[in-house]
C-alpha positions as a LaTeX table, in Angstrom:
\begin{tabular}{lrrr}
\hline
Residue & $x$ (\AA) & $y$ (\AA) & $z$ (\AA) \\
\hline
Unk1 & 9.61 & $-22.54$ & 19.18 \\
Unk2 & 9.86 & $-18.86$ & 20.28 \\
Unk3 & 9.72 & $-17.41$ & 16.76 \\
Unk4 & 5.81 & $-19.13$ & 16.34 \\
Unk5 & 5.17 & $-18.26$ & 20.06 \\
Unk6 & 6.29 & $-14.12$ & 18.89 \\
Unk7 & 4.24 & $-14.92$ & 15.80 \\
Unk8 & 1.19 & $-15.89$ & 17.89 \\
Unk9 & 1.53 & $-12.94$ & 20.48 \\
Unk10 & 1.46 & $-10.80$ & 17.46 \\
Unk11 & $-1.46$ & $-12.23$ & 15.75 \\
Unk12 & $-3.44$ & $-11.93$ & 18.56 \\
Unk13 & $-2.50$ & $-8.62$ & 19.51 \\
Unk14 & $-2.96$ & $-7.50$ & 15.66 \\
Unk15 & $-6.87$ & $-7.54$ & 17.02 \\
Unk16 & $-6.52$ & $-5.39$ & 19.95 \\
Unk17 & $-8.87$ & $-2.93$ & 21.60 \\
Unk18 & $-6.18$ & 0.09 & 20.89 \\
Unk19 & $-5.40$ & 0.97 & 17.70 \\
Unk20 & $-1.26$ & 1.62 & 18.57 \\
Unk21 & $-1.26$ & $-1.65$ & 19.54 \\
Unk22 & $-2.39$ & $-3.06$ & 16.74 \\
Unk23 & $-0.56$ & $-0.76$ & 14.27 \\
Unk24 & 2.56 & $-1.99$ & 16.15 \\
Unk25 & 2.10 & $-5.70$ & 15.67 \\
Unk26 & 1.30 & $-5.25$ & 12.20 \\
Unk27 & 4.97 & $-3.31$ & 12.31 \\
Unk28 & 6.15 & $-6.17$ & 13.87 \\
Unk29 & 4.90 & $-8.81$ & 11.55 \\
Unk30 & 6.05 & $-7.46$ & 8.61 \\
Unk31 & 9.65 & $-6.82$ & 9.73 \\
Unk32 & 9.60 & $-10.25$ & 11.05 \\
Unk33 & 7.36 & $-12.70$ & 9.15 \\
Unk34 & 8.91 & $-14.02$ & 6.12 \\
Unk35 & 7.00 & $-13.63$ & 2.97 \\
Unk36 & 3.83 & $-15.92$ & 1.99 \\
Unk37 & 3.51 & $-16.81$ & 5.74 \\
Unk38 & $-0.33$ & $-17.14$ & 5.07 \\
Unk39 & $-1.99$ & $-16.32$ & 8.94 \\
Unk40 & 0.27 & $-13.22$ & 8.89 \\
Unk41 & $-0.74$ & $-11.69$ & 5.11 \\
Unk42 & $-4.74$ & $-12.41$ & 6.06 \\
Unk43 & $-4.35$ & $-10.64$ & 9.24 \\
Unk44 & $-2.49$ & $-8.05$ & 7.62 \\
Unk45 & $-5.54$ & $-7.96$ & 4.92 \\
Unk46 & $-7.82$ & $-7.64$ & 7.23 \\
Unk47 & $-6.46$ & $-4.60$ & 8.75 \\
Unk48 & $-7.33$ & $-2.96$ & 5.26 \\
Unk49 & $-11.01$ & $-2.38$ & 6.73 \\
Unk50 & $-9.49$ & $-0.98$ & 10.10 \\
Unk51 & $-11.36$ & 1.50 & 11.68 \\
Unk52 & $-8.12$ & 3.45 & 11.90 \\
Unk53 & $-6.21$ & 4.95 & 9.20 \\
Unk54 & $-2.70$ & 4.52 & 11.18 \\
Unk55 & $-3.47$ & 0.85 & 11.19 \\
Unk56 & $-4.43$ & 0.66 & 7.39 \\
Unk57 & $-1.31$ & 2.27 & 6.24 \\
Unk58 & 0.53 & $-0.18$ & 7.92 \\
Unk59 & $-1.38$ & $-3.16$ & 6.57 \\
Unk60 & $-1.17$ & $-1.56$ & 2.94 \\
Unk61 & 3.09 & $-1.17$ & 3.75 \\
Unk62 & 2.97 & $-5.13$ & 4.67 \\
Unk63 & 1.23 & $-6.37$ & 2.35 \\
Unk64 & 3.38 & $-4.54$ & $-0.19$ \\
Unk65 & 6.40 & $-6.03$ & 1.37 \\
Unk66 & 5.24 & $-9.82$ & 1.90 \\
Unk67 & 2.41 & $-10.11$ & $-0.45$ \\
Unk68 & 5.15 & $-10.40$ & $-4.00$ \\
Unk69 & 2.33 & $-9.61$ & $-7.50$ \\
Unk70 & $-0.88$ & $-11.06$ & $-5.74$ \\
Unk71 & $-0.84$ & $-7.70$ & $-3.54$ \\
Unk72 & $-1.58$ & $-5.31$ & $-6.41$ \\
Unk73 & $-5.12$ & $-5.99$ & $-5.64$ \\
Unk74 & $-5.04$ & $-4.93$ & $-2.42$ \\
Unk75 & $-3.04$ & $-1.70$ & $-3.74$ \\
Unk76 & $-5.33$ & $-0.97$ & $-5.58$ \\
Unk77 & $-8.33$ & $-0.78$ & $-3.03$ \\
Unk78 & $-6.20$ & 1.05 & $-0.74$ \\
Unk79 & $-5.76$ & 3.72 & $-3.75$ \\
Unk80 & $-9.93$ & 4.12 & $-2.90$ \\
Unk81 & $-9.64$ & 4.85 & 0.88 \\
Unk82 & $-10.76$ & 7.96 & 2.42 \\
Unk83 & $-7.55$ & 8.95 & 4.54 \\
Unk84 & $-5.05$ & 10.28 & 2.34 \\
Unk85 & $-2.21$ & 8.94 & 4.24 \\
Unk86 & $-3.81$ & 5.25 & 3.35 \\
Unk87 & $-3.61$ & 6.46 & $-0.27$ \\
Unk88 & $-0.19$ & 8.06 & $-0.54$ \\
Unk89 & 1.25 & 4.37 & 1.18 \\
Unk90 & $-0.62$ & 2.78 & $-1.34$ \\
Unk91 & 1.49 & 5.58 & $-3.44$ \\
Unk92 & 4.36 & 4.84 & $-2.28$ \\
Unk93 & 4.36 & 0.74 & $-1.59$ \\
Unk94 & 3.82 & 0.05 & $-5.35$ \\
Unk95 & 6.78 & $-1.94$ & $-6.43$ \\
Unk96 & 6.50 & $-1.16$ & $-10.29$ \\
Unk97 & 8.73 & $-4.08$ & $-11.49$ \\
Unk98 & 6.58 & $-5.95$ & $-9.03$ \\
Unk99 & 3.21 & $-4.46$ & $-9.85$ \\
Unk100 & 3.40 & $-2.62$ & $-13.24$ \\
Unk101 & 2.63 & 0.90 & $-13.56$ \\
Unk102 & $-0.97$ & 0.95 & $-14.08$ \\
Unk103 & $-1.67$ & 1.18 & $-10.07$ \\
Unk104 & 0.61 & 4.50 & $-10.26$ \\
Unk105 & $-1.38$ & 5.65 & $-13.35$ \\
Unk106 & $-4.53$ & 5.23 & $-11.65$ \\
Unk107 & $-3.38$ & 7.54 & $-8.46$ \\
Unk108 & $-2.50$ & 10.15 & $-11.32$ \\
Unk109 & $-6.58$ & 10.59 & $-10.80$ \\
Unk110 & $-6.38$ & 10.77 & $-7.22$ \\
Unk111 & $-8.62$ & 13.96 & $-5.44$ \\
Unk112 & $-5.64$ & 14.90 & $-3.43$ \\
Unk113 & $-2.84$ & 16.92 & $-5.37$ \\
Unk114 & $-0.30$ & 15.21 & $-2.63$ \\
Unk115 & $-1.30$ & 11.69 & $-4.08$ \\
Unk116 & $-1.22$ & 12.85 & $-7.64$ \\
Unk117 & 2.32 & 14.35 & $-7.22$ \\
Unk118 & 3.71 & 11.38 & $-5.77$ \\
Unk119 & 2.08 & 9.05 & $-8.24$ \\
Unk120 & 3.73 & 11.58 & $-11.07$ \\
Unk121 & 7.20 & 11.87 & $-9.04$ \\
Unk122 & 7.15 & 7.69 & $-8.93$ \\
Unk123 & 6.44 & 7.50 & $-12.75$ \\
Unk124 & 8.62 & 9.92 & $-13.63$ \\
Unk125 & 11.30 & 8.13 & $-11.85$ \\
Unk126 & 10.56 & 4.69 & $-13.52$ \\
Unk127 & 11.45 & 6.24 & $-16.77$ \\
Unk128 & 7.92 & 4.48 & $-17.84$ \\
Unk129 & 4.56 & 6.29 & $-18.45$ \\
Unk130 & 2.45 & 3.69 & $-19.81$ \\
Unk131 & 0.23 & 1.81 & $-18.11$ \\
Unk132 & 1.50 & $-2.45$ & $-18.08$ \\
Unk133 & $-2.06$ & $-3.00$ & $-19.30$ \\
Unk134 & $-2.15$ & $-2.71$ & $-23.12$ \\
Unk135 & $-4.67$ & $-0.58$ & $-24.44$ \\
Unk136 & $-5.74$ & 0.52 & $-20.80$ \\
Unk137 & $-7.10$ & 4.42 & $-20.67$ \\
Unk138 & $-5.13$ & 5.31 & $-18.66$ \\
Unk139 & $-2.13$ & 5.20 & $-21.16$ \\
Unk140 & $-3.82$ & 8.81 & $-21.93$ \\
Unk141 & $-2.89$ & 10.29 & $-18.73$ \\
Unk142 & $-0.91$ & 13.69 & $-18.59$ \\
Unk143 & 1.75 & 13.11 & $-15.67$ \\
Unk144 & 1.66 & 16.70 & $-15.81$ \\
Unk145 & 1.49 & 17.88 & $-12.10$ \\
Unk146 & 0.11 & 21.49 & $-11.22$ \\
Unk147 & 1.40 & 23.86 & $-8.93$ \\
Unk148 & $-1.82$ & 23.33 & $-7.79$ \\
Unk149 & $-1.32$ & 19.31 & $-7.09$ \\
Unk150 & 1.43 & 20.37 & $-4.74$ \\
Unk151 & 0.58 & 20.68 & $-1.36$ \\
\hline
\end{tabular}
């Protein structure tokens, strides 16, 4: 079957020496795995703890698209990487009807004003500030954003 064969080629060059390589067959996974495919979402996990941030963005994008609820955990450790861009996918992947607000709410903390005024821009646009977690804190945070925040 070619579509396991593509699968396989992909897999294995998910673990590449280069990290374009791998960044593009996690692209190519998640356009063309369909969702729950279990090899494909822990290889796409495991690219969380990639050495490079290109690579982690696209694993937090993927498993955003094919992991359905069980990926807000996952979101949520992303939303504690050091590379910005990993955070502000994180940001942006969160699926609120999906995942609830709370991951958004917690990115309202964020260091970088860029990741706090798209986690403010995404809540605003839900219509919904508080958190899906009853009596969670962070039902207390401003979505006030800063001139400051903006980058």
């Amino acid at each position: 079957d070619t579509e396991a064969d593509s699968t396989a080629m992909l897999l294995t060059m998910a673990s590449a020496q280069e990290p374009g390589v791998r960044a593009e067959a996690l692209t190519r996974l998640i356009a063309e795995s369909p969702p729950g495919d279990a090899a494909v979402l822990r290889v796409i996990e495991d690219a969380l703890d990639d050495s490079d941030a290109a690579v982690r963005v696209q694993a937090v994008y993927g498993l955003a698209e094919l992991g359905g609820p069980e990926s807000a955990a996952n979101l949520e450790l992303a939303l504690g990487d050091p590379d910005p861009s990993v955070r502000l996918m994180a940001v942006d992947s969160v699926q609120p009807q999906v995942h609830g607000n709370w991951l958004l709410q917690e990115a309202m903390a964020d260091p970088d004003g860029t990741v706090r005024a798209l986690a403010a821009l995404r809540l605003h646009e839900t219509g919904q500030t508080e958190s899906a977690i009853p009596g969670d804190p962070s039902n207390e945070t401003s979505l006030d954003v800063q001139p400051s925040d903006l980058p």
